[in-house]
């Protein structure tokens, strides 16, 4: 697997596309809105003190792992709204900064869908914000956020949502062809401790690299707001996201038993993924010495993106429907990787089986995704 080439969400806006099945990610953006607005306001306020900065005269905002569909421009809208609100409230300031957006994702992302949406977005933004709408510009920026993306001290705010659990690559030993995690695609109950350590080391290396790169690219006082899947359970083998991938692996195992998937194919399929605990995230940040943690917390989101209930004790009312909803959400994320590795012919049946597995699981226990959100400020 070559992550930079192969990893992308399902393209287009059809029934199984990411654009049509990304409500889970939308809920996270809306949940973290206050934190994003605060970071935007602080970044905007700092502009008056950056007369010697390379980005003088404009605020540069980069959305890392922007994907495609409505959520991409939802982030842009939230930033514009925060800038418009600050400008209208701060009558003492004559600063009306242009806002330059860079929408970043891997080259396989459906940037065309994003660009085709810009004209309608412009009309809606003008209608919503009126004269308070600041001048803004939007550009696409393909490339991995585990590489350098911008010149030194040129970005005021980095935002990333539901992306940093993805690794830059499958750990080398797992990708070498040797079977080390048989029957699994990620960490699960039968995963050996040595494989867990490989995933943890890959997370530590990737996140450390990410922090170092962004620190170089941020202006003095620059901000980052990052949201990604994490882990609440201290037991790495039984992390909440592990259940999700474990049930999908079980569906693949059923196809192996039916003779439709080769066992070797399953054993060689390893996801470039790791959902860390809050403590693991804090440890890497502190070891880097590059950022102050302004805010960090873990919140939870129901597996079923259509389920907005907050009560942990309420059982899933319609487990079959929830199973289908979860399967659609995960298919929109994983179908390109699944189809490339196993062939497109199994995809429909695989996710039908997965929906049934999820439904059976939700009959027993209502499961939630742990989501980590943090706000960081660069140390100079």
mmCIF file of N, CA and C in Angstrom, residues 162-273:
data_model
loop_
_atom_site.group_PDB
_atom_site.id
_atom_site.type_symbol
_atom_site.label_atom_id
_atom_site.label_comp_id
_atom_site.label_asym_id
_atom_site.label_seq_id
_atom_site.Cartn_x
_atom_site.Cartn_y
_atom_site.Cartn_z
ATOM 1 N N UNK A 162 -10.644 14.771 11.838
ATOM 2 C CA UNK A 162 -10.800 13.357 11.476
ATOM 3 C C UNK A 162 -9.721 12.877 10.504
ATOM 4 N N UNK A 163 -8.488 13.302 10.738
ATOM 5 C CA UNK A 163 -7.406 12.920 9.819
ATOM 6 C C UNK A 163 -6.165 12.374 10.508
ATOM 7 N N UNK A 164 -5.818 12.897 11.655
ATOM 8 C CA UNK A 164 -4.519 12.581 12.241
ATOM 9 C C UNK A 164 -4.435 11.193 12.867
ATOM 10 N N UNK A 165 -5.514 10.420 12.809
ATOM 11 C CA UNK A 165 -5.402 9.006 13.196
ATOM 12 C C UNK A 165 -4.822 8.184 12.050
ATOM 13 N N UNK A 166 -4.801 8.776 10.832
ATOM 14 C CA UNK A 166 -4.184 8.098 9.687
ATOM 15 C C UNK A 166 -2.676 8.286 9.736
ATOM 16 N N UNK A 167 -1.963 7.208 9.529
ATOM 17 C CA UNK A 167 -0.507 7.231 9.578
ATOM 18 C C UNK A 167 0.071 7.527 8.203
ATOM 19 N N UNK A 168 1.329 7.911 8.173
ATOM 20 C CA UNK A 168 2.003 8.199 6.908
ATOM 21 C C UNK A 168 2.237 6.938 6.092
ATOM 22 N N UNK A 169 2.255 5.797 6.782
ATOM 23 C CA UNK A 169 2.474 4.512 6.109
ATOM 24 C C UNK A 169 2.110 3.384 7.063
ATOM 25 N N UNK A 170 1.921 2.199 6.525
ATOM 26 C CA UNK A 170 1.831 1.001 7.349
ATOM 27 C C UNK A 170 3.218 0.765 7.947
ATOM 28 N N UNK A 171 3.320 0.440 9.232
ATOM 29 C CA UNK A 171 4.647 0.161 9.805
ATOM 30 C C UNK A 171 5.443 -0.803 8.931
ATOM 31 N N UNK A 172 6.722 -0.516 8.757
ATOM 32 C CA UNK A 172 7.553 -1.232 7.775
ATOM 33 C C UNK A 172 7.501 -2.742 7.939
ATOM 34 N N UNK A 173 7.589 -3.242 9.172
ATOM 35 C CA UNK A 173 7.604 -4.690 9.375
ATOM 36 C C UNK A 173 6.290 -5.329 8.963
ATOM 37 N N UNK A 174 5.181 -4.607 9.157
ATOM 38 C CA UNK A 174 3.881 -5.128 8.728
ATOM 39 C C UNK A 174 3.759 -5.117 7.213
ATOM 40 N N UNK A 175 4.386 -4.134 6.587
ATOM 41 C CA UNK A 175 4.298 -3.990 5.134
ATOM 42 C C UNK A 175 5.301 -4.866 4.397
ATOM 43 N N UNK A 176 6.163 -5.555 5.130
ATOM 44 C CA UNK A 176 7.248 -6.312 4.496
ATOM 45 C C UNK A 176 6.781 -7.600 3.833
ATOM 46 N N UNK A 177 5.563 -8.027 4.159
ATOM 47 C CA UNK A 177 5.051 -9.272 3.594
ATOM 48 C C UNK A 177 4.984 -10.395 4.610
ATOM 49 N N UNK A 178 5.703 -10.246 5.712
ATOM 50 C CA UNK A 178 5.650 -11.249 6.776
ATOM 51 C C UNK A 178 4.318 -11.135 7.506
ATOM 52 N N UNK A 179 3.669 -12.267 7.782
ATOM 53 C CA UNK A 179 2.371 -12.267 8.464
ATOM 54 C C UNK A 179 2.602 -12.127 9.969
ATOM 55 N N UNK A 180 2.258 -10.967 10.497
ATOM 56 C CA UNK A 180 2.479 -10.683 11.916
ATOM 57 C C UNK A 180 1.178 -10.467 12.681
ATOM 58 N N UNK A 181 0.076 -10.236 11.974
ATOM 59 C CA UNK A 181 -1.200 -9.901 12.613
ATOM 60 C C UNK A 181 -2.324 -10.642 11.887
ATOM 61 N N UNK A 182 -2.211 -11.966 11.841
ATOM 62 C CA UNK A 182 -3.081 -12.804 11.005
ATOM 63 C C UNK A 182 -4.558 -12.594 11.311
ATOM 64 N N UNK A 183 -5.347 -12.411 10.241
ATOM 65 C CA UNK A 183 -6.794 -12.289 10.366
ATOM 66 C C UNK A 183 -7.287 -10.922 10.778
ATOM 67 N N UNK A 184 -6.374 -9.989 11.009
ATOM 68 C CA UNK A 184 -6.742 -8.640 11.449
ATOM 69 C C UNK A 184 -6.288 -7.605 10.429
ATOM 70 N N UNK A 185 -6.954 -6.467 10.438
ATOM 71 C CA UNK A 185 -6.526 -5.349 9.602
ATOM 72 C C UNK A 185 -5.988 -4.195 10.457
ATOM 73 N N UNK A 186 -6.177 -4.331 11.774
ATOM 74 C CA UNK A 186 -5.730 -3.305 12.718
ATOM 75 C C UNK A 186 -5.527 -4.019 14.053
ATOM 76 N N UNK A 187 -5.317 -3.291 15.096
ATOM 77 C CA UNK A 187 -5.124 -3.864 16.423
ATOM 78 C C UNK A 187 -6.450 -4.455 16.916
ATOM 79 N N UNK A 188 -6.399 -5.715 17.347
ATOM 80 C CA UNK A 188 -7.586 -6.379 17.872
ATOM 81 C C UNK A 188 -7.156 -7.390 18.917
ATOM 82 N N UNK A 189 -8.072 -8.157 19.449
ATOM 83 C CA UNK A 189 -7.810 -8.992 20.619
ATOM 84 C C UNK A 189 -6.669 -9.985 20.411
ATOM 85 N N UNK A 190 -6.482 -10.455 19.183
ATOM 86 C CA UNK A 190 -5.434 -11.448 18.915
ATOM 87 C C UNK A 190 -4.136 -10.831 18.408
ATOM 88 N N UNK A 191 -4.063 -9.517 18.363
ATOM 89 C CA UNK A 191 -2.861 -8.847 17.869
ATOM 90 C C UNK A 191 -1.700 -9.020 18.862
ATOM 91 N N UNK A 192 -0.536 -9.476 18.406
ATOM 92 C CA UNK A 192 0.613 -9.641 19.302
ATOM 93 C C UNK A 192 1.114 -8.295 19.840
ATOM 94 N N UNK A 193 1.652 -8.281 21.060
ATOM 95 C CA UNK A 193 2.203 -7.034 21.631
ATOM 96 C C UNK A 193 3.249 -6.379 20.734
ATOM 97 N N UNK A 194 4.027 -7.183 20.014
ATOM 98 C CA UNK A 194 5.060 -6.624 19.137
ATOM 99 C C UNK A 194 4.445 -5.785 18.015
ATOM 100 N N UNK A 195 3.268 -6.186 17.533
ATOM 101 C CA UNK A 195 2.588 -5.427 16.479
ATOM 102 C C UNK A 195 2.003 -4.138 17.054
ATOM 103 N N UNK A 196 1.445 -4.209 18.261
ATOM 104 C CA UNK A 196 0.944 -3.001 18.920
ATOM 105 C C UNK A 196 2.064 -1.972 19.020
ATOM 106 N N UNK A 197 3.261 -2.418 19.403
ATOM 107 C CA UNK A 197 4.396 -1.504 19.543
ATOM 108 C C UNK A 197 4.765 -0.870 18.194
ATOM 109 N N UNK A 198 4.622 -1.627 17.111
ATOM 110 C CA UNK A 198 4.897 -1.076 15.777
ATOM 111 C C UNK A 198 3.954 0.070 15.463
ATOM 112 N N UNK A 199 2.681 -0.126 15.744
ATOM 113 C CA UNK A 199 1.691 0.929 15.500
ATOM 114 C C UNK A 199 1.961 2.144 16.393
ATOM 115 N N UNK A 200 2.277 1.892 17.652
ATOM 116 C CA UNK A 200 2.533 3.003 18.570
ATOM 117 C C UNK A 200 3.768 3.806 18.155
ATOM 118 N N UNK A 201 4.794 3.091 17.731
ATOM 119 C CA UNK A 201 6.013 3.777 17.294
ATOM 120 C C UNK A 201 5.751 4.611 16.040
ATOM 121 N N UNK A 202 4.935 4.064 15.133
ATOM 122 C CA UNK A 202 4.604 4.807 13.917
ATOM 123 C C UNK A 202 3.825 6.075 14.252
ATOM 124 N N UNK A 203 2.899 5.980 15.202
ATOM 125 C CA UNK A 203 2.170 7.172 15.647
ATOM 126 C C UNK A 203 3.122 8.209 16.225
ATOM 127 N N UNK A 204 4.017 7.774 17.089
ATOM 128 C CA UNK A 204 4.939 8.716 17.735
ATOM 129 C C UNK A 204 5.825 9.412 16.702
ATOM 130 N N UNK A 205 6.326 8.661 15.738
ATOM 131 C CA UNK A 205 7.174 9.253 14.702
ATOM 132 C C UNK A 205 6.385 10.221 13.826
ATOM 133 N N UNK A 206 5.204 9.814 13.414
ATOM 134 C CA UNK A 206 4.388 10.648 12.528
ATOM 135 C C UNK A 206 3.952 11.934 13.213
ATOM 136 N N UNK A 207 3.447 11.805 14.440
ATOM 137 C CA UNK A 207 2.916 12.991 15.124
ATOM 138 C C UNK A 207 4.043 13.951 15.479
ATOM 139 N N UNK A 208 5.204 13.416 15.856
ATOM 140 C CA UNK A 208 6.363 14.277 16.123
ATOM 141 C C UNK A 208 6.769 15.036 14.866
ATOM 142 N N UNK A 209 6.786 14.339 13.732
ATOM 143 C CA UNK A 209 7.121 14.978 12.454
ATOM 144 C C UNK A 209 6.090 16.047 12.094
ATOM 145 N N UNK A 210 4.823 15.730 12.280
ATOM 146 C CA UNK A 210 3.751 16.680 11.994
ATOM 147 C C UNK A 210 3.931 17.962 12.810
ATOM 148 N N UNK A 211 4.196 17.828 14.097
ATOM 149 C CA UNK A 211 4.353 19.002 14.961
ATOM 150 C C UNK A 211 5.560 19.838 14.543
ATOM 151 N N UNK A 212 6.661 19.194 14.213
ATOM 152 C CA UNK A 212 7.867 19.925 13.815
ATOM 153 C C UNK A 212 7.637 20.706 12.519
ATOM 154 N N UNK A 213 6.980 20.071 11.556
ATOM 155 C CA UNK A 213 6.713 20.730 10.270
ATOM 156 C C UNK A 213 5.788 21.929 10.448
ATOM 157 N N UNK A 214 4.717 21.730 11.198
ATOM 158 C CA UNK A 214 3.757 22.824 11.372
ATOM 159 C C UNK A 214 4.366 23.972 12.184
ATOM 160 N N UNK A 215 5.221 23.653 13.135
ATOM 161 C CA UNK A 215 5.865 24.707 13.920
ATOM 162 C C UNK A 215 6.704 25.614 13.027
ATOM 163 N N UNK A 216 7.426 25.032 12.084
ATOM 164 C CA UNK A 216 8.222 25.832 11.151
ATOM 165 C C UNK A 216 7.340 26.711 10.272
ATOM 166 N N UNK A 217 6.160 26.217 9.939
ATOM 167 C CA UNK A 217 5.289 26.922 8.983
ATOM 168 C C UNK A 217 4.417 27.978 9.636
ATOM 169 N N UNK A 218 4.234 27.903 10.953
ATOM 170 C CA UNK A 218 3.362 28.848 11.647
ATOM 171 C C UNK A 218 4.082 30.157 11.959
ATOM 172 N N UNK A 219 3.330 31.256 11.871
ATOM 173 C CA UNK A 219 3.839 32.548 12.313
ATOM 174 C C UNK A 219 3.938 32.542 13.831
ATOM 175 N N UNK A 220 4.605 33.532 14.380
ATOM 176 C CA UNK A 220 4.680 33.667 15.827
ATOM 177 C C UNK A 220 3.271 33.813 16.388
ATOM 178 N N UNK A 221 2.956 32.978 17.371
ATOM 179 C CA UNK A 221 1.610 33.000 17.933
ATOM 180 C C UNK A 221 0.588 32.228 17.122
ATOM 181 N N UNK A 222 1.055 31.502 16.100
ATOM 182 C CA UNK A 222 0.144 30.728 15.265
ATOM 183 C C UNK A 222 -0.580 29.639 16.043
ATOM 184 N N UNK A 223 -1.742 29.252 15.525
ATOM 185 C CA UNK A 223 -2.623 28.331 16.241
ATOM 186 C C UNK A 223 -2.863 27.062 15.435
ATOM 187 N N UNK A 224 -3.195 25.984 16.146
ATOM 188 C CA UNK A 224 -3.671 24.756 15.506
ATOM 189 C C UNK A 224 -4.875 24.225 16.279
ATOM 190 N N UNK A 225 -5.902 23.806 15.539
ATOM 191 C CA UNK A 225 -7.050 23.115 16.125
ATOM 192 C C UNK A 225 -7.144 21.761 15.434
ATOM 193 N N UNK A 226 -6.968 20.695 16.199
ATOM 194 C CA UNK A 226 -6.866 19.344 15.647
ATOM 195 C C UNK A 226 -7.915 18.442 16.297
ATOM 196 N N UNK A 227 -8.632 17.701 15.479
ATOM 197 C CA UNK A 227 -9.647 16.764 15.958
ATOM 198 C C UNK A 227 -9.425 15.422 15.265
ATOM 199 N N UNK A 228 -9.382 14.344 16.045
ATOM 200 C CA UNK A 228 -9.151 13.038 15.429
ATOM 201 C C UNK A 228 -9.632 11.931 16.359
ATOM 202 N N UNK A 229 -9.863 10.753 15.789
ATOM 203 C CA UNK A 229 -10.300 9.613 16.579
ATOM 204 C C UNK A 229 -9.207 9.202 17.557
ATOM 205 N N UNK A 230 -9.635 8.913 18.786
ATOM 206 C CA UNK A 230 -8.689 8.510 19.810
ATOM 207 C C UNK A 230 -9.114 7.221 20.477
ATOM 208 N N UNK A 231 -8.674 7.049 21.702
ATOM 209 C CA UNK A 231 -8.977 5.839 22.457
ATOM 210 C C UNK A 231 -9.251 6.197 23.908
ATOM 211 N N UNK A 232 -10.371 5.733 24.413
ATOM 212 C CA UNK A 232 -10.732 5.945 25.817
ATOM 213 C C UNK A 232 -10.281 4.774 26.674
ATOM 214 N N UNK A 233 -10.421 3.578 26.138
ATOM 215 C CA UNK A 233 -10.047 2.368 26.856
ATOM 216 C C UNK A 233 -8.530 2.289 27.004
ATOM 217 N N UNK A 234 -8.050 2.040 28.197
ATOM 218 C CA UNK A 234 -6.604 1.923 28.408
ATOM 219 C C UNK A 234 -6.032 0.685 27.735
ATOM 220 N N UNK A 235 -6.867 -0.320 27.558
ATOM 221 C CA UNK A 235 -6.442 -1.560 26.914
ATOM 222 C C UNK A 235 -6.389 -1.334 25.404
ATOM 223 N N UNK A 236 -5.183 -1.268 24.862
ATOM 224 C CA UNK A 236 -5.014 -0.976 23.442
ATOM 225 C C UNK A 236 -5.699 -2.035 22.579
ATOM 226 N N UNK A 237 -5.712 -3.281 23.040
ATOM 227 C CA UNK A 237 -6.287 -4.369 22.256
ATOM 228 C C UNK A 237 -7.811 -4.279 22.170
ATOM 229 N N UNK A 238 -8.414 -3.483 23.036
ATOM 230 C CA UNK A 238 -9.869 -3.371 23.033
ATOM 231 C C UNK A 238 -10.313 -1.914 22.929
ATOM 232 N N UNK A 239 -9.539 -1.158 22.191
ATOM 233 C CA UNK A 239 -9.931 0.221 21.933
ATOM 234 C C UNK A 239 -11.233 0.271 21.155
ATOM 235 N N UNK A 240 -11.988 1.351 21.338
ATOM 236 C CA UNK A 240 -13.320 1.445 20.748
ATOM 237 C C UNK A 240 -13.277 1.368 19.225
ATOM 238 N N UNK A 241 -12.286 2.000 18.604
ATOM 239 C CA UNK A 241 -12.164 1.941 17.151
ATOM 240 C C UNK A 241 -11.751 0.536 16.715
ATOM 241 N N UNK A 242 -11.031 -0.169 17.578
ATOM 242 C CA UNK A 242 -10.632 -1.541 17.262
ATOM 243 C C UNK A 242 -11.851 -2.439 17.065
ATOM 244 N N UNK A 243 -12.905 -2.217 17.851
ATOM 245 C CA UNK A 243 -14.135 -2.990 17.657
ATOM 246 C C UNK A 243 -14.683 -2.787 16.252
ATOM 247 N N UNK A 244 -14.674 -1.538 15.812
ATOM 248 C CA UNK A 244 -15.213 -1.221 14.489
ATOM 249 C C UNK A 244 -14.463 -1.983 13.395
ATOM 250 N N UNK A 245 -13.134 -1.932 13.439
ATOM 251 C CA UNK A 245 -12.342 -2.624 12.428
ATOM 252 C C UNK A 245 -12.344 -4.133 12.654
ATOM 253 N N UNK A 246 -12.493 -4.560 13.913
ATOM 254 C CA UNK A 246 -12.563 -5.982 14.195
ATOM 255 C C UNK A 246 -13.793 -6.629 13.566
ATOM 256 N N UNK A 247 -14.917 -5.913 13.601
ATOM 257 C CA UNK A 247 -16.145 -6.431 12.983
ATOM 258 C C UNK A 247 -16.024 -6.492 11.464
ATOM 259 N N UNK A 248 -15.294 -5.558 10.892
ATOM 260 C CA UNK A 248 -15.070 -5.598 9.438
ATOM 261 C C UNK A 248 -14.133 -6.752 9.079
ATOM 262 N N UNK A 249 -13.136 -6.981 9.908
ATOM 263 C CA UNK A 249 -12.236 -8.115 9.678
ATOM 264 C C UNK A 249 -13.004 -9.434 9.767
ATOM 265 N N UNK A 250 -13.975 -9.501 10.677
ATOM 266 C CA UNK A 250 -14.796 -10.709 10.778
ATOM 267 C C UNK A 250 -15.582 -10.951 9.490
ATOM 268 N N UNK A 251 -16.088 -9.874 8.882
ATOM 269 C CA UNK A 251 -16.799 -10.015 7.608
ATOM 270 C C UNK A 251 -15.859 -10.529 6.519
ATOM 271 N N UNK A 252 -14.642 -10.041 6.505
ATOM 272 C CA UNK A 252 -13.654 -10.544 5.539
ATOM 273 C C UNK A 252 -13.315 -12.008 5.810
ATOM 274 N N UNK A 253 -13.231 -12.371 7.084
ATOM 275 C CA UNK A 253 -12.967 -13.766 7.423
ATOM 276 C C UNK A 253 -14.086 -14.678 6.915
ATOM 277 N N UNK A 254 -15.327 -14.182 6.955
ATOM 278 C CA UNK A 254 -16.450 -14.962 6.417
ATOM 279 C C UNK A 254 -16.285 -15.183 4.916
ATOM 280 N N UNK A 255 -15.802 -14.157 4.218
ATOM 281 C CA UNK A 255 -15.571 -14.290 2.781
ATOM 282 C C UNK A 255 -14.408 -15.238 2.497
ATOM 283 N N UNK A 256 -13.433 -15.289 3.402
ATOM 284 C CA UNK A 256 -12.342 -16.261 3.267
ATOM 285 C C UNK A 256 -12.909 -17.676 3.379
ATOM 286 N N UNK A 257 -13.778 -17.883 4.363
ATOM 287 C CA UNK A 257 -14.373 -19.201 4.571
ATOM 288 C C UNK A 257 -15.227 -19.623 3.375
ATOM 289 N N UNK A 258 -15.824 -18.656 2.697
ATOM 290 C CA UNK A 258 -16.633 -18.950 1.510
ATOM 291 C C UNK A 258 -15.773 -19.141 0.260
ATOM 292 N N UNK A 259 -14.483 -18.905 0.387
ATOM 293 C CA UNK A 259 -13.585 -19.067 -0.749
ATOM 294 C C UNK A 259 -13.580 -17.886 -1.701
ATOM 295 N N UNK A 260 -14.127 -16.763 -1.288
ATOM 296 C CA UNK A 260 -14.209 -15.583 -2.159
ATOM 297 C C UNK A 260 -13.037 -14.627 -1.951
ATOM 298 N N UNK A 261 -12.341 -14.786 -0.839
ATOM 299 C CA UNK A 261 -11.153 -13.982 -0.547
ATOM 300 C C UNK A 261 -10.048 -14.929 -0.106
ATOM 301 N N UNK A 262 -8.866 -14.746 -0.637
ATOM 302 C CA UNK A 262 -7.729 -15.565 -0.230
ATOM 303 C C UNK A 262 -7.267 -15.163 1.165
ATOM 304 N N UNK A 263 -6.969 -16.147 1.981
ATOM 305 C CA UNK A 263 -6.523 -15.872 3.349
ATOM 306 C C UNK A 263 -5.277 -15.002 3.351
ATOM 307 N N UNK A 264 -4.392 -15.235 2.387
ATOM 308 C CA UNK A 264 -3.166 -14.439 2.303
ATOM 309 C C UNK A 264 -3.473 -12.958 2.050
ATOM 310 N N UNK A 265 -4.548 -12.730 1.298
ATOM 311 C CA UNK A 265 -4.947 -11.345 1.031
ATOM 312 C C UNK A 265 -5.365 -10.634 2.315
ATOM 313 N N UNK A 266 -6.146 -11.327 3.140
ATOM 314 C CA UNK A 266 -6.568 -10.738 4.406
ATOM 315 C C UNK A 266 -5.377 -10.513 5.321
ATOM 316 N N UNK A 267 -4.502 -11.513 5.405
ATOM 317 C CA UNK A 267 -3.358 -11.397 6.318
ATOM 318 C C UNK A 267 -2.395 -10.292 5.918
ATOM 319 N N UNK A 268 -2.410 -9.905 4.650
ATOM 320 C CA UNK A 268 -1.488 -8.859 4.179
ATOM 321 C C UNK A 268 -2.140 -7.477 4.127
ATOM 322 N N UNK A 269 -3.390 -7.381 4.594
ATOM 323 C CA UNK A 269 -4.103 -6.097 4.573
ATOM 324 C C UNK A 269 -4.003 -5.458 5.950
ATOM 325 N N UNK A 270 -3.201 -4.413 6.060
ATOM 326 C CA UNK A 270 -2.987 -3.705 7.321
ATOM 327 C C UNK A 270 -3.240 -2.218 7.116
ATOM 328 N N UNK A 271 -4.058 -1.650 7.979
ATOM 329 C CA UNK A 271 -4.421 -0.249 7.818
ATOM 330 C C UNK A 271 -3.324 0.680 8.343
ATOM 331 N N UNK A 272 -3.062 1.788 7.651
ATOM 332 C CA UNK A 272 -2.130 2.807 8.145
ATOM 333 C C UNK A 272 -2.861 3.737 9.120
ATOM 334 N N UNK A 273 -3.053 3.271 10.340
ATOM 335 C CA UNK A 273 -4.005 3.900 11.258
ATOM 336 C C UNK A 273 -3.531 3.675 12.687
#
